[in-house]
Coordinates of C-alpha atoms and ligand atoms in Angstrom, one line a residue:
X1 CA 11.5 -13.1 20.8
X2 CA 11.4 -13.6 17.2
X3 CA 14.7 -14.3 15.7
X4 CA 13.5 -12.9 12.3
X5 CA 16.1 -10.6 11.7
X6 CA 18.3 -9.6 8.4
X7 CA 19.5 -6.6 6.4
X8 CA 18.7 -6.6 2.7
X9 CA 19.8 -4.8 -0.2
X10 CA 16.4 -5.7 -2.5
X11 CA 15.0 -3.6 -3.7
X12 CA 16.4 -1.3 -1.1
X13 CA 18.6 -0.7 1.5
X14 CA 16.0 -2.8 4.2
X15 CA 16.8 -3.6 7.8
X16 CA 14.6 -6.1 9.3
X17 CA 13.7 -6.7 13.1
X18 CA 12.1 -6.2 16.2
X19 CA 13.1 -3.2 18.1
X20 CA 15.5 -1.9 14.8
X21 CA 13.8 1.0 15.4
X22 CA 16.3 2.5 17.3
X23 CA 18.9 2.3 14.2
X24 CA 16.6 5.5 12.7
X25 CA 19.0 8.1 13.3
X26 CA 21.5 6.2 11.7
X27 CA 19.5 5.2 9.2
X28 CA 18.9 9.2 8.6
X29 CA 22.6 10.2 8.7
X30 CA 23.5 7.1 6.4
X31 CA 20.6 8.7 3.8
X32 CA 22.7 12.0 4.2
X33 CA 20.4 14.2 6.4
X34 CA 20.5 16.1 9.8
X35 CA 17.5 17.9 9.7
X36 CA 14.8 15.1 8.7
X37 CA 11.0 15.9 8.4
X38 CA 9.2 13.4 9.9
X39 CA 5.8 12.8 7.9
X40 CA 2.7 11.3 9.7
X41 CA -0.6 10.5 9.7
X42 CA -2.5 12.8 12.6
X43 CA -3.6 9.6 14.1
X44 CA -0.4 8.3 14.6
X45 CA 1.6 11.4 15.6
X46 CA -0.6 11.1 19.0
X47 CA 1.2 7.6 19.6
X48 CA 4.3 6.7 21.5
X49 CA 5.6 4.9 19.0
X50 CA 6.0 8.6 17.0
X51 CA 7.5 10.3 20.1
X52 CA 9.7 7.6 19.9
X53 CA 11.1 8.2 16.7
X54 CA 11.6 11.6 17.3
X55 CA 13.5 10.9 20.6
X56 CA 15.6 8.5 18.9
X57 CA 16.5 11.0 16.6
X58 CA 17.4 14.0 18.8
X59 CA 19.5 11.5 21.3
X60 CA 21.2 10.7 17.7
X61 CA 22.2 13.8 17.2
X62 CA 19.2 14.9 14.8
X63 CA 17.0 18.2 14.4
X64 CA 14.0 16.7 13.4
X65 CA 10.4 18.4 12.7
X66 CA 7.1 16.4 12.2
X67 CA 4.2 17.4 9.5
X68 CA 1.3 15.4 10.7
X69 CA -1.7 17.2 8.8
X70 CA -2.3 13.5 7.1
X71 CA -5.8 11.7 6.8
X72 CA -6.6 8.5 5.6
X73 CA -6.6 8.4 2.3
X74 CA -4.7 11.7 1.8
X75 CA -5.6 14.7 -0.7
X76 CA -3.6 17.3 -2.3
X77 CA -3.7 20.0 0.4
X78 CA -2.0 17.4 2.4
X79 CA 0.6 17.5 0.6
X80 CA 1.5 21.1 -0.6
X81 CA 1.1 22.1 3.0
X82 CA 3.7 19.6 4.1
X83 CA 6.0 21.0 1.3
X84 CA 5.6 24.3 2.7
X85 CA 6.4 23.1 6.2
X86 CA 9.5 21.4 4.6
X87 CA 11.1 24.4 2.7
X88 CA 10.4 26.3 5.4
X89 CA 11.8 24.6 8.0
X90 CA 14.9 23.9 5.7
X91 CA 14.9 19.9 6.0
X92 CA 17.2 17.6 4.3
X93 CA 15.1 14.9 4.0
X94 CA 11.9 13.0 4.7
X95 CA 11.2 10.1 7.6
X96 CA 8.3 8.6 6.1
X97 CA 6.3 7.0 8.8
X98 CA 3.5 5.3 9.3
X99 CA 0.5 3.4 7.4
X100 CA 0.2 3.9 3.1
X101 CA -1.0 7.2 4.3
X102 CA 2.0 8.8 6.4
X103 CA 3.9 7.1 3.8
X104 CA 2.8 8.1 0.7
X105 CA 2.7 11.8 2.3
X106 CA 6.3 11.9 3.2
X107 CA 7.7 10.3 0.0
X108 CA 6.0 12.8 -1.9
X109 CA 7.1 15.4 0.3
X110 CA 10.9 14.8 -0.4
X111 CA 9.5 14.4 -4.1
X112 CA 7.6 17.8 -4.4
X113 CA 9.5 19.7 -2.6
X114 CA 12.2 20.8 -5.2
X115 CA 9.9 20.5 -8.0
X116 CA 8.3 23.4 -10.0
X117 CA 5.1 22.2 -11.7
X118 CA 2.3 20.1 -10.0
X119 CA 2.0 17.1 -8.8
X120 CA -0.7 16.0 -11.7
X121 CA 2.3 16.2 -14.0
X122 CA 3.7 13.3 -12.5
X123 CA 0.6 10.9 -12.7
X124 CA 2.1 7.3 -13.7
X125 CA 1.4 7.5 -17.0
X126 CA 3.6 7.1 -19.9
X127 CA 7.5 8.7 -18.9
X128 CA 5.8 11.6 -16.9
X129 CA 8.0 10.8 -14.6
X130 CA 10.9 12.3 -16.7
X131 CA 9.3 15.3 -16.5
X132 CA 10.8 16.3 -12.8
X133 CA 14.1 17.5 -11.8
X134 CA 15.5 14.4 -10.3
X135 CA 18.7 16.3 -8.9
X136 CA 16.0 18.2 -6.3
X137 CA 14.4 15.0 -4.8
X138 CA 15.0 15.0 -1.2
X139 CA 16.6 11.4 0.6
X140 CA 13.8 9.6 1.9
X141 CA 13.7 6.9 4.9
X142 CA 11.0 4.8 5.3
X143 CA 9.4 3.4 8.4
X144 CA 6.3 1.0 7.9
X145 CA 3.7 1.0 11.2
X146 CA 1.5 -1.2 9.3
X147 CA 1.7 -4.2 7.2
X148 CA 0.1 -3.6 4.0
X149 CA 0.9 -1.3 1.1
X150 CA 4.7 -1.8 1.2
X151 CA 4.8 1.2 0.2
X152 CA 8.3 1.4 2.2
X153 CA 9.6 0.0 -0.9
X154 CA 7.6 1.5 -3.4
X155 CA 8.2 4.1 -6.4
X156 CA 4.9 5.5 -6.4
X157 CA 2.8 7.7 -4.1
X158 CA -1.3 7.3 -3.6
X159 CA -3.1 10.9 -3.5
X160 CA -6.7 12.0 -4.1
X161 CA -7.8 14.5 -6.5
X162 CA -10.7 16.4 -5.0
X163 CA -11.8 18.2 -7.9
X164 CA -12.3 14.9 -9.8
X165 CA -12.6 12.1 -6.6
X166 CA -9.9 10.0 -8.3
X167 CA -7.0 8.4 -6.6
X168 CA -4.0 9.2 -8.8
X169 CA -0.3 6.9 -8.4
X170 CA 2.4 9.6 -8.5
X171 CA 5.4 7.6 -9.5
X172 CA 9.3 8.4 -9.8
X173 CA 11.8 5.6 -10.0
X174 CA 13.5 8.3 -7.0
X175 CA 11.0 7.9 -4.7
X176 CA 11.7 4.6 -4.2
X177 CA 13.3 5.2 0.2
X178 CA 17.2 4.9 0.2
X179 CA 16.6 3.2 3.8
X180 CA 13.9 1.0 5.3
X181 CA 13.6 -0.1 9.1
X182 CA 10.6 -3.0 9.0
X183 CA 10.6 -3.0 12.8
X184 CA 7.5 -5.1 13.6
X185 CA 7.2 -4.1 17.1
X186 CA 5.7 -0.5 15.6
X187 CA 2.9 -2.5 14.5
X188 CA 2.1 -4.6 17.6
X189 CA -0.4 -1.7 18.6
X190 CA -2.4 -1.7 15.6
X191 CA -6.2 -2.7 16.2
X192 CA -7.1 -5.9 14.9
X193 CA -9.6 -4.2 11.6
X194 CA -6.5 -2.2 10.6
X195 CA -4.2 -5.3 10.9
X196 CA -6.7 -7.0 9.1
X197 CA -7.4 -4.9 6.0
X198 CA -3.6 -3.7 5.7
X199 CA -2.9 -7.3 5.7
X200 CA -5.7 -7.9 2.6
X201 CA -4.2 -5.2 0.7
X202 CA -0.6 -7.2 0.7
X203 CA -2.7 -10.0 -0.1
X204 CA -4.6 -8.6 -3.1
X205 CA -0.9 -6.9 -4.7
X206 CA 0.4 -10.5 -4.4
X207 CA -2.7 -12.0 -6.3
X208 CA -2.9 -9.8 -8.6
X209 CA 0.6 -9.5 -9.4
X210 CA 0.8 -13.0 -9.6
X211 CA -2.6 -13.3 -11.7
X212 CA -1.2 -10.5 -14.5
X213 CA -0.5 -11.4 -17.2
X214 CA 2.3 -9.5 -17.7
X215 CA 5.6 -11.1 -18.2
X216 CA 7.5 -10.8 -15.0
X217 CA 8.9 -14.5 -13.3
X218 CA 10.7 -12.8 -10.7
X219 CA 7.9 -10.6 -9.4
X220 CA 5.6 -14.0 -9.7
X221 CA 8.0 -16.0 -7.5
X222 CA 7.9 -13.3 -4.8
X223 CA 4.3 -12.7 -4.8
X224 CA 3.9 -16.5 -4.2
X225 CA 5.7 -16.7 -1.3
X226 CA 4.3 -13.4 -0.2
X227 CA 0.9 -15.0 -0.3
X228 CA 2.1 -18.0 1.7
X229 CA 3.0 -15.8 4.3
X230 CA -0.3 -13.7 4.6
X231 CA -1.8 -17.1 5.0
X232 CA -0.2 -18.2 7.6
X233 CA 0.3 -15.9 9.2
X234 CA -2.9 -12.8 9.2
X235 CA -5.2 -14.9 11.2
X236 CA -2.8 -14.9 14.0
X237 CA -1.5 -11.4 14.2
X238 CA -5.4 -10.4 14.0
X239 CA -6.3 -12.7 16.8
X240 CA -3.0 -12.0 18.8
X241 CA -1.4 -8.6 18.4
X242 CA 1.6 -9.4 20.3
X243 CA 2.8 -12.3 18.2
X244 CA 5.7 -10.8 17.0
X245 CA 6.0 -13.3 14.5
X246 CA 3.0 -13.1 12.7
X247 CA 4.0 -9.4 12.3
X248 CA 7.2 -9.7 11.3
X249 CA 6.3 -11.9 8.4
X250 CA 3.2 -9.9 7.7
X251 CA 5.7 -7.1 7.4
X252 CA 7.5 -9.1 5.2
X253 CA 4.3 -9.9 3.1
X254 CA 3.5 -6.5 2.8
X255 CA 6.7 -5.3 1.5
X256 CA 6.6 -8.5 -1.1
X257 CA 3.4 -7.1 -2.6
X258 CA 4.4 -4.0 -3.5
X259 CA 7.8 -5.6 -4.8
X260 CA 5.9 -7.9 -7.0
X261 CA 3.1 -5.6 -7.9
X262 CA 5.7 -3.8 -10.6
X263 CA 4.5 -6.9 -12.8
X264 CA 1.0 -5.4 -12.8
X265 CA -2.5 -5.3 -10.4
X266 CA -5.8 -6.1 -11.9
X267 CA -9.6 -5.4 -10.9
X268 CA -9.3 -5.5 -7.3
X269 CA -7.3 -2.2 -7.3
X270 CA -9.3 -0.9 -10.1
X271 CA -13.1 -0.9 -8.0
X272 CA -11.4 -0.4 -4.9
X273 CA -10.0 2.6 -5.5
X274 CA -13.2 4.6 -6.9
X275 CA -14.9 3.3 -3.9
X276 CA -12.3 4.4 -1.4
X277 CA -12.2 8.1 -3.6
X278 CA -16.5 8.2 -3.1
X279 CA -16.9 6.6 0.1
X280 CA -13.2 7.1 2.2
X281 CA -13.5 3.5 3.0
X282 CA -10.5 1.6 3.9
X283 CA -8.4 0.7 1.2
X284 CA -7.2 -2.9 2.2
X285 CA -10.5 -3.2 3.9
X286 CA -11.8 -2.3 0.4
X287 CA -9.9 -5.1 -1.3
X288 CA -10.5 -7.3 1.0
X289 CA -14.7 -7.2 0.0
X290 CA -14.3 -7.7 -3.7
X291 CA -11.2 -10.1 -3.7
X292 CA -13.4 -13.0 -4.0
X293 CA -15.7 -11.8 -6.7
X294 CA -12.8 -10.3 -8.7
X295 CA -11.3 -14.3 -8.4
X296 CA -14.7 -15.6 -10.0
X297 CA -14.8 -13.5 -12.9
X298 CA -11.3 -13.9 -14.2
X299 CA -11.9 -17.4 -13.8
X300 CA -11.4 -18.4 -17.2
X301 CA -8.3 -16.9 -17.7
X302 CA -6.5 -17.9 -14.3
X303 CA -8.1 -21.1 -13.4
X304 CA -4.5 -23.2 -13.3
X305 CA -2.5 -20.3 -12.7
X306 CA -4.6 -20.4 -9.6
X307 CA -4.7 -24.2 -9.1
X308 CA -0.6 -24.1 -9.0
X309 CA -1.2 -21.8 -6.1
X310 CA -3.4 -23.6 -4.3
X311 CA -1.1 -26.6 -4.4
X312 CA 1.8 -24.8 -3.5
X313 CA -0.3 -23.3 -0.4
X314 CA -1.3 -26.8 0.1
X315 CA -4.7 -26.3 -0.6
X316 CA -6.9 -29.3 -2.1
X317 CA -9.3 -28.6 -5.0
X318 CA -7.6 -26.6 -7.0
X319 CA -9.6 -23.3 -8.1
X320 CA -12.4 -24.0 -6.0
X321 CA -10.0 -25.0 -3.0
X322 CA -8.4 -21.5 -3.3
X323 CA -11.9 -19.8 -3.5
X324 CA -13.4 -21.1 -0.3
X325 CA -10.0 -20.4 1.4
X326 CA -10.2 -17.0 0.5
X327 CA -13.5 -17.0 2.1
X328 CA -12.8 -18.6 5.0
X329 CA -9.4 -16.5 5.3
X330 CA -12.1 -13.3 5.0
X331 CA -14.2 -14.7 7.5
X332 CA -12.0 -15.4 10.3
X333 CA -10.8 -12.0 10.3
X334 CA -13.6 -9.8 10.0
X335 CA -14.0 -8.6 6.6
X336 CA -17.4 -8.1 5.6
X337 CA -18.8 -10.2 2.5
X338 CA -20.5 -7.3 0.6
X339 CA -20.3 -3.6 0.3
X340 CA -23.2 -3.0 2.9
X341 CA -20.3 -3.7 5.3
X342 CA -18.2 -0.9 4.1
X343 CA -21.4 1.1 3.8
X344 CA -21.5 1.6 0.3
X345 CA -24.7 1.1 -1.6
X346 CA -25.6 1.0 -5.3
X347 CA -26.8 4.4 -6.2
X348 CA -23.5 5.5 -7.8
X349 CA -22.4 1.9 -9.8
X350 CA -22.2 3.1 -12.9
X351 CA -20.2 6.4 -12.2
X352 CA -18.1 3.2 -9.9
X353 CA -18.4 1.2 -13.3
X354 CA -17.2 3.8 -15.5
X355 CA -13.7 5.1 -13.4
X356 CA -12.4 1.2 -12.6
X357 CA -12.3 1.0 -16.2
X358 CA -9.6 3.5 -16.6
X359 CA -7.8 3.2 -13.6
X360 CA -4.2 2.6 -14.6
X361 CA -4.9 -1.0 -12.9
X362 CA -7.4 -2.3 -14.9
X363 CA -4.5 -3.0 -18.1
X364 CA -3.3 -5.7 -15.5
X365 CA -6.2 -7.5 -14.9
X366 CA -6.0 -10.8 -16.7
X367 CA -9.7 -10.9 -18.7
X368 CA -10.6 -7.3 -20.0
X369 CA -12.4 -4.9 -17.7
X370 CA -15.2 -3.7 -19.7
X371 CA -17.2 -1.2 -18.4
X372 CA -20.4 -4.3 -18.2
X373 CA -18.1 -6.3 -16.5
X374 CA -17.0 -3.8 -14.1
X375 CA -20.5 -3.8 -13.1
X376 CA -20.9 -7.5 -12.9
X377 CA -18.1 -7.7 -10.4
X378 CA -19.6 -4.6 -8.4
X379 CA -23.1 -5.9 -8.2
X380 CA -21.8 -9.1 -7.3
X381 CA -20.3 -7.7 -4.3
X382 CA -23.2 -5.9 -3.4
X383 CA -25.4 -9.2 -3.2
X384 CA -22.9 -11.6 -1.9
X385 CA -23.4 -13.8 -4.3
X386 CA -21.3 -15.2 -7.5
Ligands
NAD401 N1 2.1 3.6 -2.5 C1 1.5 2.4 -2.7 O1 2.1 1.7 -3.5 C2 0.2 2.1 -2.1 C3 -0.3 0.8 -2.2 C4 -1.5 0.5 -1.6 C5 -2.2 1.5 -0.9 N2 -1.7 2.8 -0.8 C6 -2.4 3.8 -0.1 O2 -2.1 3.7 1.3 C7 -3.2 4.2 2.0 C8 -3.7 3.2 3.0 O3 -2.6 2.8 3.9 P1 -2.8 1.9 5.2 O4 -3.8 0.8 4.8 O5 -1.5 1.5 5.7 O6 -3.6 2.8 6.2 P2 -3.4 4.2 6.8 O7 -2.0 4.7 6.6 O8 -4.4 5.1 6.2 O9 -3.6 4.0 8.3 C9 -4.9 3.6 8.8 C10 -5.1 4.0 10.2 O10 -4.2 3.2 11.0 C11 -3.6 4.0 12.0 N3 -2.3 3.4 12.3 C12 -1.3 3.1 11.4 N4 -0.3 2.5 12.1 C13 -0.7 2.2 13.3 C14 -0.1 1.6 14.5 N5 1.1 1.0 14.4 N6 -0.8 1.6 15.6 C15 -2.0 2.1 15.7 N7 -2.6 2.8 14.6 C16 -2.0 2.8 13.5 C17 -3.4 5.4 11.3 O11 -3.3 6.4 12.2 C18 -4.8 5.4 10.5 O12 -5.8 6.0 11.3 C19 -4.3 4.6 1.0 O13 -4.3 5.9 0.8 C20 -3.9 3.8 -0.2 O14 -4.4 4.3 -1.4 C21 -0.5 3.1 -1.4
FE2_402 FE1 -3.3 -1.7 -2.6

């Protein structure tokens, strides 16, 4: 039994542990509801660990419901049908539970569902996000069943536009949970090419956090150690499920990467997220391909940034060191090396091209993502080569 277990007040209300799971009608009544909508993905409301929940919250005392209309990568209708289901049913809150996707869902549920106008007027850009009634956002606690967005402890909420295939951030300093339980035995039963690329997606929010070049010491710290973690530690929870360990600090990891990631992401985020809009590919999974590539052409910017890394992961050779262990970290855990893995090919590039340049990520990257270099760093990951 892992004795990796802690409450924490940064940069919310978080309790960590194995089997804290059963502290989530607590956790509910402590965020002020009784009637809690849990929010899922469809996949995951078939599991035990969701029945689970909602036990735990009727023996509590609770009158939960459960919206599980949620795919991968969700869209719109995802979400104004779960606000429907919400004022409806008369909830008091959201449980957010599950992957990015159940997550992202929920918390924009308890966002949405007191607000009038929609949900594109809260895009991430500029102080949009004054523009909402912050009085009517509904209590939201957070339950992560993967390790990778951190969204848990996020301000922001992922959803696809389908009229214009873009994934838009929908942020609001409110949306940010009032109570987290990171209970890594909910993620013990999570295939090994979802544990891997959830666990690349905390892995590219560290690096390119870290790699930004906005000014943010605190956020660079975390993502250090956050990276450190994934290291050690995503090799053996792909290999091993069951070592509770390797989860709990991948949990960890994951909810460091989106706690760092306020100091900025980069390119990564900015090509993977027209090619998860196109294609519905995996998001982390997505990351995880064009990590390596995205490393070699901000090379001339980051190159001892990157070498103070290395030597604190104690990795020998500085850039170059960090590059082949990135490679061989990829390798060992089943992402592919070029986009023909994620079935993507190059007939659409240049639309590709042409939205990572104005993603809201690409101001973080640290050399400027010009629409010719976008394309340099998108055909390199389509050959394999650098
Ligand atoms: N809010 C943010 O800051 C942020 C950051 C990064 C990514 N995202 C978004 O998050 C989404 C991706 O999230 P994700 O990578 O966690 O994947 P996901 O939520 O889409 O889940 C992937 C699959 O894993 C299954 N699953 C989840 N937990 C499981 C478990 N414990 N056992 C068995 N199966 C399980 C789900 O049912 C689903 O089929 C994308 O939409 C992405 O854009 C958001
Ligand atoms: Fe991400």
């Amino acid at each position: 039994m892992t004795k990796l277990v802690a409450n924490w007040s940064y940069p919310t209300a978080i309790r960590f542990g194995a089997g804290r799971i059963v502290e989530l009608a607590d956790a509910c009544k402590a965020a002020g509801m009784t009637q809690p909508l849990l929010v899922t993905d469809f996949g995951l409301a078939k599991l035990d660990i969701t029945a689970r929940a909602l036990d735990i919250m009727r023996e509590g005392g609770l009158t939960p419901g459960i919206y599980s209309e949620v795919r991968p990568n969700p869209v719109e209708t995802n979400l104004t049908r779960g606000v429907n289901v919400f004022r409806a049913g008369h909830h008091d809150g959201v449980v957010a539970f599950g992957g990015g996707s159940g997550l992202d869902t929920g918390k924009l549920i308890a966002f949405m569902a007191g607000q009038k106008r929609p949900v594109w007027d809260f895009e991430d850009i500029g102080d949009w996000w004054t523009r909402a009634d912050a009085e009517r956002i509904a209590p939201i606690v957070a339950v992560p069943t993967t390790a990778g967005t951190g969204s848990e402890v996020g301000r922001a909420g992922v959803v696809t536009d389908e009229a214009t295939h873009t994934k838009k951030v929908i942020f609001h300093p409110k949306m940010m949970p009032r109570i987290v339980i990171c209970d890594p035995e909910l993620t013990v039963g999570m295939p090994a090419v979802i544990t891997a690329g959830t666990g690349m997606d905390a892995l590219a929010h560290c690096l390119e956090a870290y790699c930004s070049d906005f000014y943010h010491p605190m956020a660079a710290g975390i993502a250090l150690e956050g990276m450190r973690l994934v290291f050690e530690n995503l090799p053996k929870a792909v290999k091993n499920g069951k070592d509770l360990e390797a989860r709990a600090q991948m949990m960890s990891a994951a909810a460091m990467g989106a706690a760092s990631f306020q100091k900025g992401l980069g390119a990564i985020h900015s090509l993977s997220h027209p090619v998860g809009a196109l294609y519905d590919t995996h998001h982390g999974m997505t990351n995880g391909v064009f990590m390596p590539y995205v490393l070699v052409f901000n090379r001339s910017a980051i190159e001892p940034k990157i070498a103070r890394l290395a030597a604190y992961l104690g990795i020998g050779g500085g850039f170059d060191g960090f590059l082949q262990a990135v490679l061989k970290l990829r390798a060992s855990i089943g992402v592919p090396h070029t986009l023909e893995g994620l079935k993507v090919d190059g007939s659409r590039r240049d639309q590709i091209a042409e939205m990572a340049i104005v993603d809201p990520t690409a101001s973080g990257n640290p050399v400027t993502l010009t629409k010719d270099g976008a394309l340099r760093i998108f055909d390199m990951a389509l050959a394999g080569s650098f």
